[in-house]
Each structure stands twice: as structure tokens, then as C-alpha cells.
Coordinates of C-alpha atoms in Angstrom, one line a residue:
Chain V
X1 CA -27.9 12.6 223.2
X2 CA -28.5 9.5 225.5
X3 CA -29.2 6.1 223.4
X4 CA -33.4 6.4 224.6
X5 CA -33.7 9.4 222.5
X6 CA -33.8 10.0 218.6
X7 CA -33.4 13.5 217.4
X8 CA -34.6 14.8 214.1
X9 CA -34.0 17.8 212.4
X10 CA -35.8 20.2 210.2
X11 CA -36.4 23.9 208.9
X12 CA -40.0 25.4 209.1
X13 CA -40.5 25.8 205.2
X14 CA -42.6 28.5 203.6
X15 CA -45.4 25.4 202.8
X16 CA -45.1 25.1 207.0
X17 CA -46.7 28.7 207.6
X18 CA -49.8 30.1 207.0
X19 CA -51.4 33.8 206.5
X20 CA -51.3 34.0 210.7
X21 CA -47.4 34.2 209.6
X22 CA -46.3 31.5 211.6
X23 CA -46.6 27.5 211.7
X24 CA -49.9 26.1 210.7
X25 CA -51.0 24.0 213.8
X26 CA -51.1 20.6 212.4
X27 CA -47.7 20.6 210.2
X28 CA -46.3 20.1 213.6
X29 CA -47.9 17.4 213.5
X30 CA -46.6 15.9 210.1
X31 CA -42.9 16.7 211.2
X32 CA -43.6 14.5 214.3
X33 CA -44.9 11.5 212.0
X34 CA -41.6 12.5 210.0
X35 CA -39.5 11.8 213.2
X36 CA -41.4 8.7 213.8
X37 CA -40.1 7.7 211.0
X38 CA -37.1 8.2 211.3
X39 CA -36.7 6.6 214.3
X40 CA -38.5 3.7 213.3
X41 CA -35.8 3.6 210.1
X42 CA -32.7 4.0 213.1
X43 CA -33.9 0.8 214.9
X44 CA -34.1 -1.3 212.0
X45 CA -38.5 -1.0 211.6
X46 CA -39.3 0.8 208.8
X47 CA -42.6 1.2 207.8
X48 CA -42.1 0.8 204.0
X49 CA -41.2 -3.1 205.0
X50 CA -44.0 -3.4 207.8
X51 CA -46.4 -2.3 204.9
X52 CA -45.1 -4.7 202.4
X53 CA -44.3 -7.6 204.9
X54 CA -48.1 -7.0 205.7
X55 CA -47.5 -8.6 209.1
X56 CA -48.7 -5.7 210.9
X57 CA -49.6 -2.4 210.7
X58 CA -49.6 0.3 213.5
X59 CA -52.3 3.2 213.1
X60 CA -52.4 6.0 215.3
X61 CA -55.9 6.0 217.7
X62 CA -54.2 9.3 219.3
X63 CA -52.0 12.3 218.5
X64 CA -52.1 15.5 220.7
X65 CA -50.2 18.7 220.4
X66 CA -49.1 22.0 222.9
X67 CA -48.4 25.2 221.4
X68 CA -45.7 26.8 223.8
X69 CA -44.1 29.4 221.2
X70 CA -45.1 30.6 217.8
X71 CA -42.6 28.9 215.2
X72 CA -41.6 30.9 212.1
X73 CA -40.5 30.9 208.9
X74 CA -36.6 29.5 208.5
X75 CA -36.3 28.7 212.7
X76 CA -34.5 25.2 212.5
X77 CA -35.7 23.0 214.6
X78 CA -34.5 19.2 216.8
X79 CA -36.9 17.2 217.8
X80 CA -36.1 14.9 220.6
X81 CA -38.6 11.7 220.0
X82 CA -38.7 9.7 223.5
X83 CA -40.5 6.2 224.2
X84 CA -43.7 7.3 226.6
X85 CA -45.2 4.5 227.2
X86 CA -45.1 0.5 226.0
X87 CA -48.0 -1.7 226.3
X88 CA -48.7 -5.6 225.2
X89 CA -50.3 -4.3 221.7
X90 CA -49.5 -0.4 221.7
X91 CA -46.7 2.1 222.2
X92 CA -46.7 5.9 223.3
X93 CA -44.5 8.4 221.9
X94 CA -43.7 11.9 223.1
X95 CA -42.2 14.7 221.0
X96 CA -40.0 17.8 221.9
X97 CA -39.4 20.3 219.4
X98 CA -36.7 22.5 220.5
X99 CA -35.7 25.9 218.7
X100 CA -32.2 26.9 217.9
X101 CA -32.0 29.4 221.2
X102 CA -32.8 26.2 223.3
X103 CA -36.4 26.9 223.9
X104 CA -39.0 24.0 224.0
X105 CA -41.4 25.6 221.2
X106 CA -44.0 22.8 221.3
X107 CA -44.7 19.3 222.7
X108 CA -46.5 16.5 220.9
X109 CA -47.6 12.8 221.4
X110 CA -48.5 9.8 219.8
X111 CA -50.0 6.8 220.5
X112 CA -49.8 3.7 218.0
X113 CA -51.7 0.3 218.7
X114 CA -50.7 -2.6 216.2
X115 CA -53.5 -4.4 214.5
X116 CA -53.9 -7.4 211.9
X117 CA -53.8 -5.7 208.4
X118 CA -56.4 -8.6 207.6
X119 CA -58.7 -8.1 209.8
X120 CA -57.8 -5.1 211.7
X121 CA -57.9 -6.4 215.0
X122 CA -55.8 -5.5 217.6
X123 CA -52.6 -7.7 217.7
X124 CA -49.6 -8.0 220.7
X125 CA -46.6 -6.2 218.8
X126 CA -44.5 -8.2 217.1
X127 CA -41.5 -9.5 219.0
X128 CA -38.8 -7.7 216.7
X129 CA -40.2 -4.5 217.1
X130 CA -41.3 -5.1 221.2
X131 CA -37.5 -5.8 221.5
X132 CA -36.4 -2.9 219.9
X133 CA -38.4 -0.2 221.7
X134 CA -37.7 -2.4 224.7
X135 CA -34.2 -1.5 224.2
X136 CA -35.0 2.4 224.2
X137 CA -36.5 1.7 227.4
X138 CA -33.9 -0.1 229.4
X139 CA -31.4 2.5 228.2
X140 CA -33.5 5.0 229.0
X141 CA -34.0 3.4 232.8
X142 CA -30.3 4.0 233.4
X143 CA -29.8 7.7 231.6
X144 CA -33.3 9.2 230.5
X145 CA -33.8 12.6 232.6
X146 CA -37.7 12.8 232.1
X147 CA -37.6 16.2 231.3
X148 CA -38.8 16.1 227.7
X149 CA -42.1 13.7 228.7
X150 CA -45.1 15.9 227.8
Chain Y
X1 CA -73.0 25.6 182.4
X2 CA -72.5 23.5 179.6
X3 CA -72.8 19.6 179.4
X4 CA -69.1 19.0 178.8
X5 CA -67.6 20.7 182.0
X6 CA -68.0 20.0 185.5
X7 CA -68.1 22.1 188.4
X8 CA -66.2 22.3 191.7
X9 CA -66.4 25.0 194.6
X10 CA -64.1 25.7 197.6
X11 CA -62.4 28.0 199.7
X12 CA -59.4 29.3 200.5
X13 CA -58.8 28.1 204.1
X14 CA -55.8 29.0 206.6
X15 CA -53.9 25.5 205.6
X16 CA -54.1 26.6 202.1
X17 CA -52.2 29.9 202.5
X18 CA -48.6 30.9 203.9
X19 CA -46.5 33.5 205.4
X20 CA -46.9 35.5 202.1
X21 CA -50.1 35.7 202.6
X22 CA -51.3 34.2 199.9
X23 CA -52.4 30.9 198.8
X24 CA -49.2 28.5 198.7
X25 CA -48.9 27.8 195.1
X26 CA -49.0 24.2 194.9
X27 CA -51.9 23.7 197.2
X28 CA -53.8 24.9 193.9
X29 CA -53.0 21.1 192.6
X30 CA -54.3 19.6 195.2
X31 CA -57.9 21.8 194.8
X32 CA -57.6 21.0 190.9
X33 CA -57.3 17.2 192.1
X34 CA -60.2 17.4 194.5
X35 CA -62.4 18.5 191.3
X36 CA -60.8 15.9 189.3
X37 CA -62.0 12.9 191.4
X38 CA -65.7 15.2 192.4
X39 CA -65.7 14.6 188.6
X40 CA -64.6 10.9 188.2
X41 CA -67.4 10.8 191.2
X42 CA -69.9 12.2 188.8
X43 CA -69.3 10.1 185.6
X44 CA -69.3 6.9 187.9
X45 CA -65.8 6.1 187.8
X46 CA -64.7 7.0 191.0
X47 CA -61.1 6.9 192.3
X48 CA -61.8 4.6 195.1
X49 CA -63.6 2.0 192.9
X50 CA -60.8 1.8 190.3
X51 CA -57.9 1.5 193.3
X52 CA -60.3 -1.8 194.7
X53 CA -61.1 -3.3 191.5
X54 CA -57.1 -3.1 190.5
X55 CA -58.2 -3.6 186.7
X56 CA -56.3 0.0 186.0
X57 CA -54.4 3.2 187.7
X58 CA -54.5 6.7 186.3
X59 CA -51.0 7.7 187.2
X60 CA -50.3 11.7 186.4
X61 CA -47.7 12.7 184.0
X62 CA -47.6 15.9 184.4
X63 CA -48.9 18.4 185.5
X64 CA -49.0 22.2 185.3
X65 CA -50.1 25.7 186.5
X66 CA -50.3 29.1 185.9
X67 CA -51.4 32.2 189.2
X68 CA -53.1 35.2 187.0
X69 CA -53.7 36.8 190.4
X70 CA -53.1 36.0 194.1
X71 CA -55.6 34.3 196.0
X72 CA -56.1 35.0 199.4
X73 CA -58.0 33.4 202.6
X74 CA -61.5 33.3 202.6
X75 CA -61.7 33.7 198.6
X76 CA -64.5 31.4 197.2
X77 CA -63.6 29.6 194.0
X78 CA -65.4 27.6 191.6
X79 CA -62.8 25.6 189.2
X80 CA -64.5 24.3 185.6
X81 CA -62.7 21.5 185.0
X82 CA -62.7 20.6 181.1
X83 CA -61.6 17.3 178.8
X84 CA -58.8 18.9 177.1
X85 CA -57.4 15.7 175.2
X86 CA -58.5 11.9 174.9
X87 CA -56.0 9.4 173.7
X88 CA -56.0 5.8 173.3
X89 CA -54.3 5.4 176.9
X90 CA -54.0 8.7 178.7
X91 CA -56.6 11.7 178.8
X92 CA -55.6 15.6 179.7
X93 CA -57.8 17.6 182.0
X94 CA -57.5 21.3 181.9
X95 CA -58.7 23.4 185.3
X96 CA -59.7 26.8 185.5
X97 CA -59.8 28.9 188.7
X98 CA -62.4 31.8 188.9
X99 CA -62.8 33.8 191.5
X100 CA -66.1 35.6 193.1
X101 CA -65.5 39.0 190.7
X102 CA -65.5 36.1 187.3
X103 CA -62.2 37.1 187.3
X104 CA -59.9 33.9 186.1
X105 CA -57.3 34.0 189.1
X106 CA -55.3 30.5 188.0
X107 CA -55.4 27.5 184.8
X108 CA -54.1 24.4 186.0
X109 CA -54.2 21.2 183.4
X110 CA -53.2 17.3 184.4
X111 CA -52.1 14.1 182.2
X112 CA -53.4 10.9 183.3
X113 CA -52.3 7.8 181.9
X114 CA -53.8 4.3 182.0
X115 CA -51.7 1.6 183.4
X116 CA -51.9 -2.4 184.7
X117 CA -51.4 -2.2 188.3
X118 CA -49.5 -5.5 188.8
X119 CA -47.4 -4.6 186.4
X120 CA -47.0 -0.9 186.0
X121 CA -46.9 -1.1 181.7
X122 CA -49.4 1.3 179.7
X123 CA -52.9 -0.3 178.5
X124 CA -55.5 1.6 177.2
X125 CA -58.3 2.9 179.1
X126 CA -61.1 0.8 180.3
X127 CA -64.0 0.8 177.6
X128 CA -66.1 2.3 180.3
X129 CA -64.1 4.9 181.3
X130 CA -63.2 6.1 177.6
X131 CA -66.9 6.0 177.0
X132 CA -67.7 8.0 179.9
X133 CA -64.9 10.3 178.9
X134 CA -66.1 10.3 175.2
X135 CA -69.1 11.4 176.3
X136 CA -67.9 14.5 177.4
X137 CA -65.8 15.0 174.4
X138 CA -68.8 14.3 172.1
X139 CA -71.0 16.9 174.0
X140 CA -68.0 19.3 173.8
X141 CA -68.4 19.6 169.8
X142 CA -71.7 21.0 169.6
X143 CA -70.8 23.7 172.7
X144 CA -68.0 23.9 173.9
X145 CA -66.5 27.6 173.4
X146 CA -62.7 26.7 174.1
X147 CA -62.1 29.9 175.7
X148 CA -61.0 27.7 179.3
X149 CA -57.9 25.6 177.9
X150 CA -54.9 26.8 179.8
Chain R
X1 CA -79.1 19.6 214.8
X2 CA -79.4 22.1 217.2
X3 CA -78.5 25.4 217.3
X4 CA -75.4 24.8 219.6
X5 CA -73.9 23.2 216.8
X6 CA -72.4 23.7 213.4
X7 CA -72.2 21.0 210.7
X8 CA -69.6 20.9 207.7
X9 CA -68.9 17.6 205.3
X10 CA -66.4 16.8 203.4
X11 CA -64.9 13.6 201.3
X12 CA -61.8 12.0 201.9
X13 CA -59.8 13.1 199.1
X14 CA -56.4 11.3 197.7
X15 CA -54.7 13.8 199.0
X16 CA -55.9 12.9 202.5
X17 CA -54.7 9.3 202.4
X18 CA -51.5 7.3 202.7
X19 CA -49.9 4.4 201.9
X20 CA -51.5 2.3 204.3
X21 CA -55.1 3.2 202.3
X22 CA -56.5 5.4 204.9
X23 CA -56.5 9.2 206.4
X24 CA -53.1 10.4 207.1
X25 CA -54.0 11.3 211.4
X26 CA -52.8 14.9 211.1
X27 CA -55.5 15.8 208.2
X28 CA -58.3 15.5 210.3
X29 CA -57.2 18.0 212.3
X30 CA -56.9 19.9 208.9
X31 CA -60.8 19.5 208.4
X32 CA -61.4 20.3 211.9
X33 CA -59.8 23.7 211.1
X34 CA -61.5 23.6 207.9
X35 CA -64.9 23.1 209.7
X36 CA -63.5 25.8 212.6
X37 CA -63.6 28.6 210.0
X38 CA -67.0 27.7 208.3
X39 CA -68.5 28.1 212.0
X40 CA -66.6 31.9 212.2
X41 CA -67.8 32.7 209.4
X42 CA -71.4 31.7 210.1
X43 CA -71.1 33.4 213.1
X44 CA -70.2 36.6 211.0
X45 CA -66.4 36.6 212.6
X46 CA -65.0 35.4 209.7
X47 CA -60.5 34.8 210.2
X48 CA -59.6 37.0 207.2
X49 CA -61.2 40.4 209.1
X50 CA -59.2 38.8 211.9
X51 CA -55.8 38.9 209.9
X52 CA -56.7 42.4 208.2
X53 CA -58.1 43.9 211.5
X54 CA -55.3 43.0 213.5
X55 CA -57.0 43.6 217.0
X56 CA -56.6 39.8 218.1
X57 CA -55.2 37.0 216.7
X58 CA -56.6 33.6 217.8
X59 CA -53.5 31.0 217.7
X60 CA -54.2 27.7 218.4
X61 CA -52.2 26.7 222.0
X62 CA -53.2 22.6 221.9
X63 CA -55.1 20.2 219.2
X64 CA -55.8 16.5 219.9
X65 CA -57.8 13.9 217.7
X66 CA -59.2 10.0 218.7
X67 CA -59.1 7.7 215.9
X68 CA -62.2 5.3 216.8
X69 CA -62.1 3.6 212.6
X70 CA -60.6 3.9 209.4
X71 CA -61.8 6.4 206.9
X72 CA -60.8 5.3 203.4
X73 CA -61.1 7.4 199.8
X74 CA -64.4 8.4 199.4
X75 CA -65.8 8.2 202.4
X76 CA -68.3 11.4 203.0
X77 CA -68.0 12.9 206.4
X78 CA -70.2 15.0 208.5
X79 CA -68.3 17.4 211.0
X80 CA -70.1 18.3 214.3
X81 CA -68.6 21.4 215.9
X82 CA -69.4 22.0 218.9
X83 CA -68.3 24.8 222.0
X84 CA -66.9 23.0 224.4
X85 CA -65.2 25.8 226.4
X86 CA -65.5 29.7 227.1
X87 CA -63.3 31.6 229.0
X88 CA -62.2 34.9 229.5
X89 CA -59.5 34.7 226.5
X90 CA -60.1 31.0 225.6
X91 CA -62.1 28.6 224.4
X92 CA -62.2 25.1 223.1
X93 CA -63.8 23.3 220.1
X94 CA -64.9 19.7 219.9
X95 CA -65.5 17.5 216.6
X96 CA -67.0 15.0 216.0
X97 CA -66.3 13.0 213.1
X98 CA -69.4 11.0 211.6
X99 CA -69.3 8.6 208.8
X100 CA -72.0 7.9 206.2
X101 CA -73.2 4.6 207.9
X102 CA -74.2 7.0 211.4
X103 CA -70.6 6.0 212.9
X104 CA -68.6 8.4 214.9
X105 CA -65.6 7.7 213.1
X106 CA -63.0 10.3 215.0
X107 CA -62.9 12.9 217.5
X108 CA -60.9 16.3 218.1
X109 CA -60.6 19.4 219.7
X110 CA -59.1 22.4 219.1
X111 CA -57.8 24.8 222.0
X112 CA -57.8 28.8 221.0
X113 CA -56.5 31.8 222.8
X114 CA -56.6 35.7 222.3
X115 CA -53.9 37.2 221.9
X116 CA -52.4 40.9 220.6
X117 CA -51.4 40.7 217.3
X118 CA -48.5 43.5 217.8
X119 CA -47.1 42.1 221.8
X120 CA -48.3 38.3 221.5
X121 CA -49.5 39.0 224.8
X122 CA -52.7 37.4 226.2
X123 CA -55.2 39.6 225.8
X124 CA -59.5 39.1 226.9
X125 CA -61.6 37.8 224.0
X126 CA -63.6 40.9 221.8
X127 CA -66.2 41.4 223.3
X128 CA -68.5 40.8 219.8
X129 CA -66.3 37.2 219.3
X130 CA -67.2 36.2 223.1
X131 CA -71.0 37.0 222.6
X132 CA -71.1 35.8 218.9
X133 CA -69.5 32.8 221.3
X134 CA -71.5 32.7 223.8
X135 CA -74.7 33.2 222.7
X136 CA -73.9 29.3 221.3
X137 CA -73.2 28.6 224.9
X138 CA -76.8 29.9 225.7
X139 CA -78.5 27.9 223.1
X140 CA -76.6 24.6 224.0
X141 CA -77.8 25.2 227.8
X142 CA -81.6 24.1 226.6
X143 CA -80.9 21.9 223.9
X144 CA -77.3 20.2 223.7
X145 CA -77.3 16.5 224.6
X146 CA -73.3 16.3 225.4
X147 CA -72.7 13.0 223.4
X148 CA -70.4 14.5 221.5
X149 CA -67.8 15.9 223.3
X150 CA -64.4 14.2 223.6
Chain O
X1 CA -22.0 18.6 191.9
X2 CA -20.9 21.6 189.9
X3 CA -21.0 25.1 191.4
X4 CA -24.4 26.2 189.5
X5 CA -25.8 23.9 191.4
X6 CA -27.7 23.3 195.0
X7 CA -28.5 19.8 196.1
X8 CA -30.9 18.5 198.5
X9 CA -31.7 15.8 200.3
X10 CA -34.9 14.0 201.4
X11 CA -37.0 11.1 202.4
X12 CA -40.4 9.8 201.0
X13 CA -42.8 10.0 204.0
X14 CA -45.7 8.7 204.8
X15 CA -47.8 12.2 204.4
X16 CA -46.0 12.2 200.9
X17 CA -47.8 9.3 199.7
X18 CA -51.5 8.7 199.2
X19 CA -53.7 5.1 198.8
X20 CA -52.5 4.4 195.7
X21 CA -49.3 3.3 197.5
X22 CA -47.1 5.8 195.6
X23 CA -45.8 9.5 196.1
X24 CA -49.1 12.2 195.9
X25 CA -48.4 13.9 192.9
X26 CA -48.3 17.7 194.0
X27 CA -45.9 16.7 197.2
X28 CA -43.4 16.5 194.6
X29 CA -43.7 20.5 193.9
X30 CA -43.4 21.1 197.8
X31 CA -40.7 19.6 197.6
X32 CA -39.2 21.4 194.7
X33 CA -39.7 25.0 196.9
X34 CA -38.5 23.3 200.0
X35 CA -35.1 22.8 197.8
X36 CA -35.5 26.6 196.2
X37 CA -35.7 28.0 200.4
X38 CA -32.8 25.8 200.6
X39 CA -31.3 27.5 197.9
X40 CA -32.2 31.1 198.6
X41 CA -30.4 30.2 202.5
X42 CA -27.4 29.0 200.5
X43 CA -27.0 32.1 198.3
X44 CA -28.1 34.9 201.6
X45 CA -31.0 34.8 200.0
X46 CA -33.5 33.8 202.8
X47 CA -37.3 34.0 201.9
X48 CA -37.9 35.2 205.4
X49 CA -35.6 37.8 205.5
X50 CA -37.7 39.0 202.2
X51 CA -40.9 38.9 203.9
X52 CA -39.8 40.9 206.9
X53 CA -37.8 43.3 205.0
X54 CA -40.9 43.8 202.6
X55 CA -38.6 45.2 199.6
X56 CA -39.4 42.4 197.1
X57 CA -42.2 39.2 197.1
X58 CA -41.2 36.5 194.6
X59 CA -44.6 35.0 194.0
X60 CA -44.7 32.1 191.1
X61 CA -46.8 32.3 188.1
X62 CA -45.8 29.0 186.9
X63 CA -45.1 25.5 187.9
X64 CA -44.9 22.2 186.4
X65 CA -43.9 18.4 186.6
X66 CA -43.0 15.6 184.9
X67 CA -43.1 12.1 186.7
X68 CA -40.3 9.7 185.1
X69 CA -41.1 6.6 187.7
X70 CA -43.3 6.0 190.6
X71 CA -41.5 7.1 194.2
X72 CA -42.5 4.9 197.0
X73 CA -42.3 5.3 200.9
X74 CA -38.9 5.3 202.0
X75 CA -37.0 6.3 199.0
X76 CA -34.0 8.8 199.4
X77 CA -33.9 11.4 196.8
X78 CA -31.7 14.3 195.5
X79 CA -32.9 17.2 194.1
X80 CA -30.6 19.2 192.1
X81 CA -31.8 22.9 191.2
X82 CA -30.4 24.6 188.5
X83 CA -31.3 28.1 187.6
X84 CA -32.5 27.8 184.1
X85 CA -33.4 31.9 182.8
X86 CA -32.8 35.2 184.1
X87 CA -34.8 37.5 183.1
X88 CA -35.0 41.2 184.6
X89 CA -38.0 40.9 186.6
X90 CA -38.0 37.0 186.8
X91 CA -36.4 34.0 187.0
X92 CA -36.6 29.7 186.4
X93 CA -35.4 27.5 188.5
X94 CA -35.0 23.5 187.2
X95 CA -35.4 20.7 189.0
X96 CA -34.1 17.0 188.9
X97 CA -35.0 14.5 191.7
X98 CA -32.9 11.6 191.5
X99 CA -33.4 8.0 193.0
X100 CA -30.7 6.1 195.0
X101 CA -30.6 3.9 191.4
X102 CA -29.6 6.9 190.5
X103 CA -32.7 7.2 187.7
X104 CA -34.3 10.3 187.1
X105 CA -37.3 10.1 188.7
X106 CA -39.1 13.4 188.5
X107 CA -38.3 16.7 187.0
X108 CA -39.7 19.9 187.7
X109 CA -39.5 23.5 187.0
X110 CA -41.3 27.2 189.0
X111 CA -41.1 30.4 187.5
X112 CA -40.7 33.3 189.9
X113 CA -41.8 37.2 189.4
X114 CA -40.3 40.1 191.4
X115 CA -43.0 42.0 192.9
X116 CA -43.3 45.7 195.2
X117 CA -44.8 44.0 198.0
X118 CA -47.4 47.1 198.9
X119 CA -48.7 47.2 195.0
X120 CA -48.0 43.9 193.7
X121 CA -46.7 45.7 190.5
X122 CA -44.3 43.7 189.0
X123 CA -40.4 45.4 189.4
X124 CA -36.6 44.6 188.7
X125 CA -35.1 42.2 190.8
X126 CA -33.4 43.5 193.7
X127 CA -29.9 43.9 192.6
X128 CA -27.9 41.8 194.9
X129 CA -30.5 38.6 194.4
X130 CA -29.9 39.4 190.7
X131 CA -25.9 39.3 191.8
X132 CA -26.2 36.0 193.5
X133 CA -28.6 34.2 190.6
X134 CA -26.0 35.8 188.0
X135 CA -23.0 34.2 189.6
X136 CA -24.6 31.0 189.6
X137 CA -25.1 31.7 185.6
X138 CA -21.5 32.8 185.3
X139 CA -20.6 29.4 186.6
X140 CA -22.7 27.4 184.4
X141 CA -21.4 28.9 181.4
X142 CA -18.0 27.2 182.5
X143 CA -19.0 23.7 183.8
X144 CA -23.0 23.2 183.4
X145 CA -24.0 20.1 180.9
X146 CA -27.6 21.1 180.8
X147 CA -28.3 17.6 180.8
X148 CA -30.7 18.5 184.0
X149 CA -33.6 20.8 182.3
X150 CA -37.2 19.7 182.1

């Protein structure tokens, strides 16, 4: 795995499915928010502090999803979360879900814009976190293949 | 319908159900929730109001439910939900499920208890909401017929 | 609202917020489905005959949602769906998310395509979904005013 | 861990909480299945080989919770699962979800029914699932401390 990537794991659970007999559409969604988090907890962010620290907080103003293969009940799945995009006061992150035969089963995307919990203005990200994403991206300026971006 | 229950209708909808193809079972708690706070709406102690004001939190206990029959997509519902106990700090709800036939297709019952929010000890309820609560109580002795508690 | 559109409310439940106070993003997307299958079944093509009938399944192949303000606990919401799409075996939804105060407070659409339930293969929309479909289209010819597509 | 026992791991998330800044209460039980499918995997078991082969469903007619302590974003947790009855037809699962303090935090409990998936009549249960739930009990007589059921 090069360093610009973090890769979660999970199994589609029967709560994951509905009567259609495969993955309800927006659980993939929830599973990316999981990876988020994740990620955010491997670079040293986690939003349990960023909500009690109250400095900032970073809702989501867009999420967007591609279905490329129905997902069933038990397939284990990585997710591959990769820095899109990084702005002044907003990030971008892209999603791969990738089944256990290799397969890209769906794509997914993020974008987060930090605002003033106060207030709720919009905010320039703080410079711990800037610097940490900025990491992901000069690693991934050396290494990154591209091929995951949605 | 009597004075000392309220009602609350809904569907099953895809999200609710799973690869079974039934409804997943503890998506029934969060329907039996949605008709608690409809109710808290209706005696003017709503949820929203109570996490603002930060005089008290209703914290469950427990909680607890029983399927009679499988419910499946499209099913219309109506839960009564009923005061099944009042205490000096906590208060039981009891939730029944019944389906389009008057058939009783799940109970549910939760235990709320009354704490400080800064400091997460027990206090008794608000005088407002016990009164509220009370209320119902009172207008259960002349009619309610019992035949609901789970 | 005109007859190219379909209307379903809703309250933001406990259940759809998080820790930060507001909506968890991904359970809008669970209303807009919500609201999807109130229009099918208004427009007597209701999912469960889909399921039972088993001549097409309608999976969902992208979803997206904007995020234009916060929606707390409580909050009553009106749901505007409208046809956005119609093709030979696809079509597209669009919601629009309006608060109490007149505010569109989010935005989504949905992305559906026919397909055999038995193959998964792509198959032309029923011929009694696509007019049940496009006789919406016909109506929203005259009267629809496009504001609220995303 | 002894051998009657199954442990799992997981994370508060964000989608797990709600704006009362602590874990939604019925996200515990989703929880408590997601360790029961990890279970079932463990013991060859798999709900979705069940659901394909059709032989037996294992709906649940009873669930229920008990919440110790409040969990908050971010907390790590172990579930331990303990089967708690056998019966012929049925069976109890127990569930303890401890905190990194190593506090009991939450404990819950589902009761499952073997049922002929085309009739829904209740039947025996399968006898190699019985097998695989009955060594678990073997091994509990030995070396469970019981010190785990709700």
C-alpha cells in the first residue's frame, strides 16, 4: 500500500442488505464515513478530539456514490481512501471499495469544508490537520498511480 | 383511541428490511423511538428542547423486544405507545406493533431515566415532565384496558 | 405543487443525528429513498410487487446529495421529488430538501437502472413503469419550473 | 478468552452516535448481530450460506439491552458472545461489550428460532449448527465463569 493511501476493511453484515438481497445503497456510504475515520485516527485527527477541542469542525457539503457491482451478504471488502483534492478551507476524498476477487465494486467521494463551530462560518483548515493531509499528498506526488480517483 | 396512549404510523421501507427478507430486527427500536419522541412532541416536552435547555437527559436503560410475526416491505404499521411505569426518576414506555390485518406483529418497551447533564448522576424528573407524564397515568385508571403491556 | 412532482415530509429523528448535533450526511439519502418509494407507490408501482414479481429489479447504479445547511433534531422537512431523467432502462430522481422556514436545506439524486432479476443483465424499463414514468415527464412539460433540480 | 467464547472488535463511529453526544441506543443491538455473523463465520456457520441454501432461517423473537455507561465517539470495544441456552428449536446468545477501562459497558442478549424457510413453521435445528452450538456448550461446562450473562 503506498503511504498516500489508507485502507480499511470490513464484511457486508446482514444489517448492510436489504429485501433487493444485496447492499442497501447508502450503507456504502456509512462504511466510507467509517474509513474516514479511520484515516483521520492514523494521522493523528480524530474527530472525537476535533469535537471536544471545539476548534473546528468539518461537515460534509458533498458525498456521491457509483454502483459498479452488486455487493452481498458476507463479501469482505478494502477500501482504499485517497486524498482528491485539498483546498484553503476544504478537502476532497475519494473511496475505492475493492472485493476480495480484486474487483472495484463501487466508488465514492467526499467532500468536507471546515467551519467555526461558533458561528459556522467557513474557516482555512487548521494548520495541524493542512499539514497532515499535505503529507498524503507529497507522498502521493512521488508513488500515487491515480488509478483509484473516481 | 383512548386518552392515555399515543399514536404513531409508518412503513416498512427497503432500509428497514434485509437479505432475509424481512424487517431487520432492531430497526423495530428505532420505529419504537420515532413514536417515543412524536409523543414527547405531543405532551410538549420535546427531545430537542430538553438537549438545548441541558436542565435534564433521558438516557435508556434498557430496552427490549419481542417479533410475533415477520414484517415485511411495504407493511403499514401503527405502534400505540403506552406509560407502562412512572417512578421518581425514570419512566417505562411499552410499544405495540400492529399491523394492517389488527394483528399484533411485535411489543417493544424502553426505560428512561432522568439524569444532570453536566454531571451524569440520577435526579428526578423535571416537575413538568412528571406532570405531563402523570397525566397520562391518571387518564390510564379510568380506561386503560392493559391488554398492550408487552 | 404540480403534478410533476411528489411531496413526502418527515422529522429529523435522534436516530438521524450525530455527535456533532446534526444529520448524519448518508441519512438523507435514506429519506430520499424513503420519499422514492412513497412516489412508486402513488404511481401504483409499488417496490414490494417488484421484489415478488421478479420481472425487473431497479438497483440503484449512483446517489449524490449537496448539503446547503444544518438540519438539527426536530426539524420538519418537506421532500420534493422530482423526474429528472428517462431513458430507455434508466432514469434519475432529484430531491429537494426544504426546511420549515421555506429554505432549501439539501439536495440529492438518485440514479436507477432496469435490470433482470434472474441475469442482472440490463434490460428496457416495463413498459407500464416507463408510462407510469413518463406520463410525469408529460405533465412537468407544461408546468415544472426547473428550480429544483440539482 | 475461553473456548465458549467469540470476541469482537470495534469502534464507536460517528453514525453510531446521535445529538445527545453519546452511542444511539439501538446501534448497540447491530452491533451485537454483527458479533453473532462473526460468530456463525467462526463456527462454518455463515448466515449467507443459510440464506442461499434455504434449509433453515434463524429469525429472532427476542432482543434486549442493558446500558451500564455512556459509550462515546471513538471508544474501542469488545464484545464477548457467549451462548447462553440450547434449546431444540432455539437458541440465546449473551452479550458483553467491554470498554478499553475494561468496565462493562453494555450487555445484551437475542433469542433465535429455527424456522423451514418456505412455511415459516418453526423446526429442529439443523443438526450440524446444533453440533457446532453444542461444542461450544461442552466447553463451557469445563472453563465458563458465567460471570458474562445479562
Amino acid at each position: 500500500m503506498p503511504l498516500n493511501e489508507s485502507e480499511y476493511l470490513f464484511s457486508i453484515r446482514l444489517r448492510d442488505t436489504d429485501a433487493a438481497g444485496v447492499l442497501y445503497f447508502s450503507r456504502l456510504l456509512d462504511h466510507a464515513h467509517d474509513a474516514y475515520e479511520a484515516l483521520m485516527d492514523d494521522i493523528g485527527q480524530p474527530l472525537q478530539a476535533m469535537l471536544d477541542g471545539a476548534v473546528v469542525h468539518l461537515p460534509l457539503v458533498h458525498a456521491e456514490a457509483d454502483y459498479l457491482a452488486p455487493l452481498r451478504l458476507g463479501d469482505r471488502i478494502r477500501v482504499r481512501v485517497r486524498l482528491d483534492k485539498l483546498g484553503r478551507s476544504s478537502f476532497t476524498l475519494a473511496y475505492a471499495f475493492i472485493a476480495d476477487s480484486g474487483l472495484e465494486a463501487a466508488r465514492a467521494a467526499t467532500v468536507h469544508v471546515a467551519i467555526r463551530p461558533d458561528t459556522g462560518e467557513p474557516m482555512a483548515l487548521p494548520s495541524d490537520l493542512a499539514q497532515a493531509l499535505g503529507n498524503l499528498v507529497r507522498t502521493a506526488t512521488g508513488g500515487g498511480d491515480g488509478t483509484l480517483s473516481p
